[in-house]
């Protein structure tokens, strides 16, 4: 199964529609595996491990970043990055990006791999450039996936982070920049034992999140893509394809090819663990 997954990944990399005009087969295999490990591995690690790794890099005592800056004569003495408010959100954003980029790349690469290669061949014969193929074929084809993830992210808009802020922002000097609703609920409810008040705050946040999610899905429905409640046109298309449908709630999911690609990429990424 591992060899089959490797073959699937190599085929996706070699496809023109995934990286038009580029062939990575047999080239920089070691570099490819290093990039895969660096980008995929953090998604499968807990925030405790990622935060510990980040703190070791930013440490004043033998921290890699301070050592590099001192060797380049950019600083005279080590900097305690995790105690200076103006550096905190840069650290949080960079760490979150590093931890989440692997899952995002897996999903979007799987979605792109599901696009019919004949579309790109026809566009190439019509004289379309690579950038025109991206904007006229690739992006329109993955708009449903982009919309779904956008809706979900809007629903999580108030979830500014918890574990990462709790672990990396534990310094009291960062309270003004590191305190969000979740950390406030934790501090008030657990540390100060005000359980009822913390529950009310958490429930109010959940209600707002559901409202944002429903509103985002409502507007997405207007442009033809939504998370649930498939339109009549989409239901008729499903019936034309011979797929069962009813009058209940329909949850939009990836098609079988996309699911297969996602599972294959997940299995391939898990080989690094």
mmCIF file of C-alpha atoms in Angstrom:
data_model
loop_
_atom_site.group_PDB
_atom_site.id
_atom_site.type_symbol
_atom_site.label_atom_id
_atom_site.label_comp_id
_atom_site.label_asym_id
_atom_site.label_seq_id
_atom_site.Cartn_x
_atom_site.Cartn_y
_atom_site.Cartn_z
ATOM 1 C CA UNK A 1 0.000 0.000 0.000
ATOM 2 C CA UNK A 2 2.883 2.342 0.731
ATOM 3 C CA UNK A 3 4.304 1.801 -2.768
ATOM 4 C CA UNK A 4 0.855 2.420 -4.275
ATOM 5 C CA UNK A 5 0.558 5.689 -2.372
ATOM 6 C CA UNK A 6 4.044 6.776 -3.463
ATOM 7 C CA UNK A 7 3.105 5.982 -7.058
ATOM 8 C CA UNK A 8 -0.117 8.012 -6.684
ATOM 9 C CA UNK A 9 1.809 10.992 -5.337
ATOM 10 C CA UNK A 10 4.444 10.788 -8.075
ATOM 11 C CA UNK A 11 1.735 10.648 -10.716
ATOM 12 C CA UNK A 12 0.067 13.759 -9.250
ATOM 13 C CA UNK A 13 3.373 15.605 -9.267
ATOM 14 C CA UNK A 14 4.041 14.673 -12.895
ATOM 15 C CA UNK A 15 0.565 15.630 -14.133
ATOM 16 C CA UNK A 16 0.517 18.775 -16.237
ATOM 17 C CA UNK A 17 -2.672 19.998 -14.630
ATOM 18 C CA UNK A 18 -1.122 19.910 -11.165
ATOM 19 C CA UNK A 19 2.140 21.675 -12.036
ATOM 20 C CA UNK A 20 1.868 22.587 -15.733
ATOM 21 C CA UNK A 21 5.140 22.345 -17.625
ATOM 22 C CA UNK A 22 7.049 20.950 -14.677
ATOM 23 C CA UNK A 23 8.429 17.456 -14.229
ATOM 24 C CA UNK A 24 9.796 16.491 -10.850
ATOM 25 C CA UNK A 25 10.200 12.806 -11.664
ATOM 26 C CA UNK A 26 13.627 11.615 -10.689
ATOM 27 C CA UNK A 27 14.798 15.078 -9.703
ATOM 28 C CA UNK A 28 15.655 16.237 -6.190
ATOM 29 C CA UNK A 29 13.984 13.257 -4.533
ATOM 30 C CA UNK A 30 15.730 13.973 -1.235
ATOM 31 C CA UNK A 31 14.678 17.628 -1.348
ATOM 32 C CA UNK A 32 11.087 16.585 -2.095
ATOM 33 C CA UNK A 33 10.983 14.258 0.907
ATOM 34 C CA UNK A 34 12.490 16.906 3.203
ATOM 35 C CA UNK A 35 9.865 19.444 2.105
ATOM 36 C CA UNK A 36 7.102 16.865 2.592
ATOM 37 C CA UNK A 37 8.310 16.043 6.076
ATOM 38 C CA UNK A 38 8.707 19.684 7.134
ATOM 39 C CA UNK A 39 5.240 20.651 5.861
ATOM 40 C CA UNK A 40 3.206 17.517 6.647
ATOM 41 C CA UNK A 41 4.661 16.417 9.973
ATOM 42 C CA UNK A 42 3.567 19.385 12.166
ATOM 43 C CA UNK A 43 -0.108 18.720 11.380
ATOM 44 C CA UNK A 44 0.151 15.321 13.070
ATOM 45 C CA UNK A 45 1.885 16.712 16.164
ATOM 46 C CA UNK A 46 0.169 18.193 19.197
ATOM 47 C CA UNK A 47 0.537 21.860 20.097
ATOM 48 C CA UNK A 48 2.567 20.846 23.153
ATOM 49 C CA UNK A 49 5.308 19.451 20.915
ATOM 50 C CA UNK A 50 5.134 22.305 18.396
ATOM 51 C CA UNK A 51 5.160 24.936 21.152
ATOM 52 C CA UNK A 52 8.120 23.251 22.852
ATOM 53 C CA UNK A 53 9.997 23.187 19.567
ATOM 54 C CA UNK A 54 9.188 26.879 18.982
ATOM 55 C CA UNK A 55 10.311 27.865 22.486
ATOM 56 C CA UNK A 56 13.585 25.992 22.046
ATOM 57 C CA UNK A 57 14.276 27.880 18.802
ATOM 58 C CA UNK A 58 13.462 31.253 20.388
ATOM 59 C CA UNK A 59 15.183 30.538 23.698
ATOM 60 C CA UNK A 60 17.716 33.018 25.040
ATOM 61 C CA UNK A 61 19.908 30.113 26.133
ATOM 62 C CA UNK A 62 21.271 28.372 23.036
ATOM 63 C CA UNK A 63 18.221 29.246 20.942
ATOM 64 C CA UNK A 64 18.844 28.744 17.216
ATOM 65 C CA UNK A 65 17.438 32.131 16.224
ATOM 66 C CA UNK A 66 19.488 34.100 18.749
ATOM 67 C CA UNK A 67 22.643 32.198 17.821
ATOM 68 C CA UNK A 68 22.058 32.924 14.123
ATOM 69 C CA UNK A 69 21.400 36.631 14.741
ATOM 70 C CA UNK A 70 24.491 36.952 16.939
ATOM 71 C CA UNK A 71 26.684 35.189 14.390
ATOM 72 C CA UNK A 72 25.484 37.653 11.742
ATOM 73 C CA UNK A 73 26.209 40.574 14.105
ATOM 74 C CA UNK A 74 22.577 41.695 13.932
ATOM 75 C CA UNK A 75 22.174 41.749 17.729
ATOM 76 C CA UNK A 76 24.627 42.274 20.570
ATOM 77 C CA UNK A 77 22.870 40.101 23.139
ATOM 78 C CA UNK A 78 20.127 37.415 23.079
ATOM 79 C CA UNK A 79 16.534 38.611 22.821
ATOM 80 C CA UNK A 80 13.704 37.081 24.811
ATOM 81 C CA UNK A 81 11.202 37.002 21.938
ATOM 82 C CA UNK A 82 8.452 35.384 23.993
ATOM 83 C CA UNK A 83 8.323 38.283 26.449
ATOM 84 C CA UNK A 84 8.108 41.163 23.957
ATOM 85 C CA UNK A 85 4.509 41.939 22.872
ATOM 86 C CA UNK A 86 5.382 43.304 19.420
ATOM 87 C CA UNK A 87 6.928 39.980 18.387
ATOM 88 C CA UNK A 88 4.203 37.743 19.782
ATOM 89 C CA UNK A 89 1.632 37.717 16.977
ATOM 90 C CA UNK A 90 4.331 37.293 14.345
ATOM 91 C CA UNK A 91 5.452 34.185 16.219
ATOM 92 C CA UNK A 92 1.874 32.898 16.582
ATOM 93 C CA UNK A 93 0.960 33.463 12.933
ATOM 94 C CA UNK A 94 4.182 31.865 11.685
ATOM 95 C CA UNK A 95 3.771 28.846 13.969
ATOM 96 C CA UNK A 96 0.111 28.350 12.988
ATOM 97 C CA UNK A 97 0.996 28.653 9.312
ATOM 98 C CA UNK A 98 3.728 26.063 9.660
ATOM 99 C CA UNK A 99 1.413 23.674 11.525
ATOM 100 C CA UNK A 100 -1.564 23.985 9.155
ATOM 101 C CA UNK A 101 0.090 24.262 5.743
ATOM 102 C CA UNK A 102 0.492 20.488 5.466
ATOM 103 C CA UNK A 103 -3.218 19.692 5.755
ATOM 104 C CA UNK A 104 -4.162 22.521 3.422
ATOM 105 C CA UNK A 105 -1.695 21.375 0.792
ATOM 106 C CA UNK A 106 -3.002 17.798 1.015
ATOM 107 C CA UNK A 107 -6.618 18.853 0.484
ATOM 108 C CA UNK A 108 -5.981 21.338 -2.317
ATOM 109 C CA UNK A 109 -3.513 19.083 -4.129
ATOM 110 C CA UNK A 110 -6.106 16.305 -3.978
ATOM 111 C CA UNK A 111 -8.766 18.670 -5.353
ATOM 112 C CA UNK A 112 -6.469 19.828 -8.180
ATOM 113 C CA UNK A 113 -5.516 16.234 -8.980
ATOM 114 C CA UNK A 114 -9.209 15.500 -9.561
ATOM 115 C CA UNK A 115 -9.473 17.993 -12.436
ATOM 116 C CA UNK A 116 -9.812 16.399 -15.871
ATOM 117 C CA UNK A 117 -6.417 16.718 -17.650
ATOM 118 C CA UNK A 118 -8.220 17.009 -20.989
ATOM 119 C CA UNK A 119 -9.353 20.500 -19.989
ATOM 120 C CA UNK A 120 -5.730 21.607 -19.827
ATOM 121 C CA UNK A 121 -4.873 19.850 -23.061
ATOM 122 C CA UNK A 122 -7.731 21.589 -24.855
ATOM 123 C CA UNK A 123 -6.785 24.968 -23.369
ATOM 124 C CA UNK A 124 -3.162 24.453 -24.415
ATOM 125 C CA UNK A 125 -4.227 23.663 -27.976
ATOM 126 C CA UNK A 126 -6.295 26.862 -27.955
ATOM 127 C CA UNK A 127 -3.185 28.833 -27.038
ATOM 128 C CA UNK A 128 -3.883 29.438 -23.354
ATOM 129 C CA UNK A 129 -0.817 30.228 -21.256
ATOM 130 C CA UNK A 130 -0.071 28.552 -17.946
ATOM 131 C CA UNK A 131 -1.420 31.519 -15.982
ATOM 132 C CA UNK A 132 -4.583 31.556 -18.084
ATOM 133 C CA UNK A 133 -5.043 27.841 -17.374
ATOM 134 C CA UNK A 134 -4.728 28.527 -13.663
ATOM 135 C CA UNK A 135 -7.325 31.320 -13.653
ATOM 136 C CA UNK A 136 -9.701 29.793 -16.204
ATOM 137 C CA UNK A 137 -9.552 26.097 -15.252
ATOM 138 C CA UNK A 138 -7.821 25.392 -11.942
ATOM 139 C CA UNK A 139 -9.396 28.060 -9.733
ATOM 140 C CA UNK A 140 -12.970 27.663 -11.065
ATOM 141 C CA UNK A 141 -12.681 23.888 -10.630
ATOM 142 C CA UNK A 142 -11.686 24.089 -6.961
ATOM 143 C CA UNK A 143 -14.010 26.963 -6.008
ATOM 144 C CA UNK A 144 -16.408 24.554 -4.194
ATOM 145 C CA UNK A 145 -13.541 23.331 -2.011
ATOM 146 C CA UNK A 146 -12.363 26.896 -1.373
ATOM 147 C CA UNK A 147 -15.912 27.938 -0.470
ATOM 148 C CA UNK A 148 -16.381 25.077 1.981
ATOM 149 C CA UNK A 149 -13.157 25.857 3.809
ATOM 150 C CA UNK A 150 -13.947 29.581 3.791
ATOM 151 C CA UNK A 151 -17.345 28.906 5.389
ATOM 152 C CA UNK A 152 -15.772 26.700 8.050
ATOM 153 C CA UNK A 153 -13.079 29.270 8.780
ATOM 154 C CA UNK A 154 -15.676 32.037 9.140
ATOM 155 C CA UNK A 155 -17.469 29.830 11.666
ATOM 156 C CA UNK A 156 -14.172 29.568 13.553
ATOM 157 C CA UNK A 157 -13.538 33.299 13.345
ATOM 158 C CA UNK A 158 -13.814 33.731 17.116
ATOM 159 C CA UNK A 159 -11.524 30.767 17.711
ATOM 160 C CA UNK A 160 -8.370 32.842 17.655
ATOM 161 C CA UNK A 161 -6.486 29.959 19.209
ATOM 162 C CA UNK A 162 -6.249 28.331 22.588
ATOM 163 C CA UNK A 163 -3.468 25.792 22.986
ATOM 164 C CA UNK A 164 -0.960 27.863 21.052
ATOM 165 C CA UNK A 165 -1.791 31.045 22.974
ATOM 166 C CA UNK A 166 -1.917 29.232 26.294
ATOM 167 C CA UNK A 167 1.476 27.605 25.761
ATOM 168 C CA UNK A 168 3.370 30.384 23.992
ATOM 169 C CA UNK A 169 1.645 33.318 25.684
ATOM 170 C CA UNK A 170 1.927 32.227 29.300
ATOM 171 C CA UNK A 171 4.227 35.144 30.125
ATOM 172 C CA UNK A 172 2.218 37.805 32.060
ATOM 173 C CA UNK A 173 3.939 40.490 29.972
ATOM 174 C CA UNK A 174 1.987 39.206 26.968
ATOM 175 C CA UNK A 175 -1.445 39.380 28.601
ATOM 176 C CA UNK A 176 -2.550 42.439 26.623
ATOM 177 C CA UNK A 177 -1.773 40.838 23.256
ATOM 178 C CA UNK A 178 -2.246 37.118 23.981
ATOM 179 C CA UNK A 179 -5.596 37.120 25.771
ATOM 180 C CA UNK A 180 -8.547 35.925 23.659
ATOM 181 C CA UNK A 181 -12.009 34.603 24.550
ATOM 182 C CA UNK A 182 -10.877 31.000 25.058
ATOM 183 C CA UNK A 183 -7.934 31.892 27.280
ATOM 184 C CA UNK A 184 -10.166 34.332 29.195
ATOM 185 C CA UNK A 185 -12.737 31.583 29.786
ATOM 186 C CA UNK A 186 -9.980 29.228 30.924
ATOM 187 C CA UNK A 187 -8.486 31.789 33.292
ATOM 188 C CA UNK A 188 -11.812 32.879 34.781
ATOM 189 C CA UNK A 189 -13.484 29.471 34.857
ATOM 190 C CA UNK A 190 -10.632 27.173 35.869
ATOM 191 C CA UNK A 191 -8.162 29.412 37.644
ATOM 192 C CA UNK A 192 -10.717 31.625 39.417
ATOM 193 C CA UNK A 193 -13.403 28.914 39.764
ATOM 194 C CA UNK A 194 -16.158 31.101 38.247
ATOM 195 C CA UNK A 195 -17.708 28.211 36.360
ATOM 196 C CA UNK A 196 -21.145 29.677 35.658
ATOM 197 C CA UNK A 197 -19.747 32.933 34.290
ATOM 198 C CA UNK A 198 -17.194 31.120 32.122
ATOM 199 C CA UNK A 199 -19.935 28.804 30.819
ATOM 200 C CA UNK A 200 -22.079 31.781 29.849
ATOM 201 C CA UNK A 201 -19.198 33.419 27.989
ATOM 202 C CA UNK A 202 -18.400 30.184 26.156
ATOM 203 C CA UNK A 203 -22.049 29.675 25.211
ATOM 204 C CA UNK A 204 -22.349 33.251 23.933
ATOM 205 C CA UNK A 205 -19.264 32.702 21.779
ATOM 206 C CA UNK A 206 -20.731 29.465 20.401
ATOM 207 C CA UNK A 207 -23.988 31.216 19.459
ATOM 208 C CA UNK A 208 -22.084 33.932 17.573
ATOM 209 C CA UNK A 209 -19.976 31.295 15.792
ATOM 210 C CA UNK A 210 -23.088 29.404 14.648
ATOM 211 C CA UNK A 211 -24.637 32.695 13.457
ATOM 212 C CA UNK A 212 -21.514 33.544 11.458
ATOM 213 C CA UNK A 213 -21.419 30.033 9.989
ATOM 214 C CA UNK A 214 -25.069 30.150 8.955
ATOM 215 C CA UNK A 215 -24.699 33.641 7.487
ATOM 216 C CA UNK A 216 -21.621 32.660 5.497
ATOM 217 C CA UNK A 217 -23.374 29.570 4.176
ATOM 218 C CA UNK A 218 -26.448 31.651 3.240
ATOM 219 C CA UNK A 219 -24.397 34.052 1.142
ATOM 220 C CA UNK A 220 -22.389 31.175 -0.358
ATOM 221 C CA UNK A 221 -25.677 29.576 -1.413
ATOM 222 C CA UNK A 222 -26.532 32.698 -3.369
ATOM 223 C CA UNK A 223 -23.482 32.174 -5.572
ATOM 224 C CA UNK A 224 -24.153 28.460 -6.005
ATOM 225 C CA UNK A 225 -21.850 26.848 -3.427
ATOM 226 C CA UNK A 226 -22.836 26.008 0.121
ATOM 227 C CA UNK A 227 -21.947 23.660 2.937
ATOM 228 C CA UNK A 228 -25.412 22.134 3.177
ATOM 229 C CA UNK A 229 -28.863 22.440 1.625
ATOM 230 C CA UNK A 230 -28.069 21.403 -1.937
ATOM 231 C CA UNK A 231 -29.979 23.496 -4.480
ATOM 232 C CA UNK A 232 -32.717 22.095 -6.734
ATOM 233 C CA UNK A 233 -30.398 22.341 -9.737
ATOM 234 C CA UNK A 234 -27.730 20.324 -7.939
ATOM 235 C CA UNK A 235 -30.336 17.758 -6.832
ATOM 236 C CA UNK A 236 -31.530 17.364 -10.430
ATOM 237 C CA UNK A 237 -27.924 16.850 -11.506
ATOM 238 C CA UNK A 238 -27.564 14.187 -8.835
ATOM 239 C CA UNK A 239 -30.683 12.450 -10.142
ATOM 240 C CA UNK A 240 -29.359 12.580 -13.713
ATOM 241 C CA UNK A 241 -26.233 10.808 -12.492
ATOM 242 C CA UNK A 242 -28.387 8.146 -10.884
ATOM 243 C CA UNK A 243 -27.524 9.107 -7.318
ATOM 244 C CA UNK A 244 -30.257 8.857 -4.665
ATOM 245 C CA UNK A 245 -31.708 12.064 -3.256
ATOM 246 C CA UNK A 246 -34.472 12.997 -0.847
ATOM 247 C CA UNK A 247 -36.118 16.083 0.588
ATOM 248 C CA UNK A 248 -33.956 16.194 3.719
ATOM 249 C CA UNK A 249 -30.760 18.042 4.497
ATOM 250 C CA UNK A 250 -27.905 17.265 2.129
ATOM 251 C CA UNK A 251 -24.377 17.709 3.355
ATOM 252 C CA UNK A 252 -21.987 18.687 0.609
ATOM 253 C CA UNK A 253 -18.922 16.427 0.546
ATOM 254 C CA UNK A 254 -16.080 15.716 -1.811
ATOM 255 C CA UNK A 255 -16.720 13.349 -4.674
ATOM 256 C CA UNK A 256 -15.302 9.825 -4.579
ATOM 257 C CA UNK A 257 -12.206 10.683 -6.602
ATOM 258 C CA UNK A 258 -11.334 13.581 -4.307
ATOM 259 C CA UNK A 259 -11.897 11.446 -1.198
ATOM 260 C CA UNK A 260 -9.622 8.765 -2.623
ATOM 261 C CA UNK A 261 -6.910 11.327 -3.336
ATOM 262 C CA UNK A 262 -7.170 12.841 0.147
ATOM 263 C CA UNK A 263 -6.927 9.441 1.816
ATOM 264 C CA UNK A 264 -3.943 8.530 -0.322
ATOM 265 C CA UNK A 265 -2.137 11.746 0.575
ATOM 266 C CA UNK A 266 -2.938 11.257 4.271
ATOM 267 C CA UNK A 267 -1.570 7.726 4.152
ATOM 268 C CA UNK A 268 1.540 8.932 2.342
ATOM 269 C CA UNK A 269 2.069 11.673 4.940
ATOM 270 C CA UNK A 270 1.601 9.210 7.780
ATOM 271 C CA UNK A 271 4.597 7.223 6.496
ATOM 272 C CA UNK A 272 6.841 9.952 7.969
ATOM 273 C CA UNK A 273 5.568 9.368 11.502
#
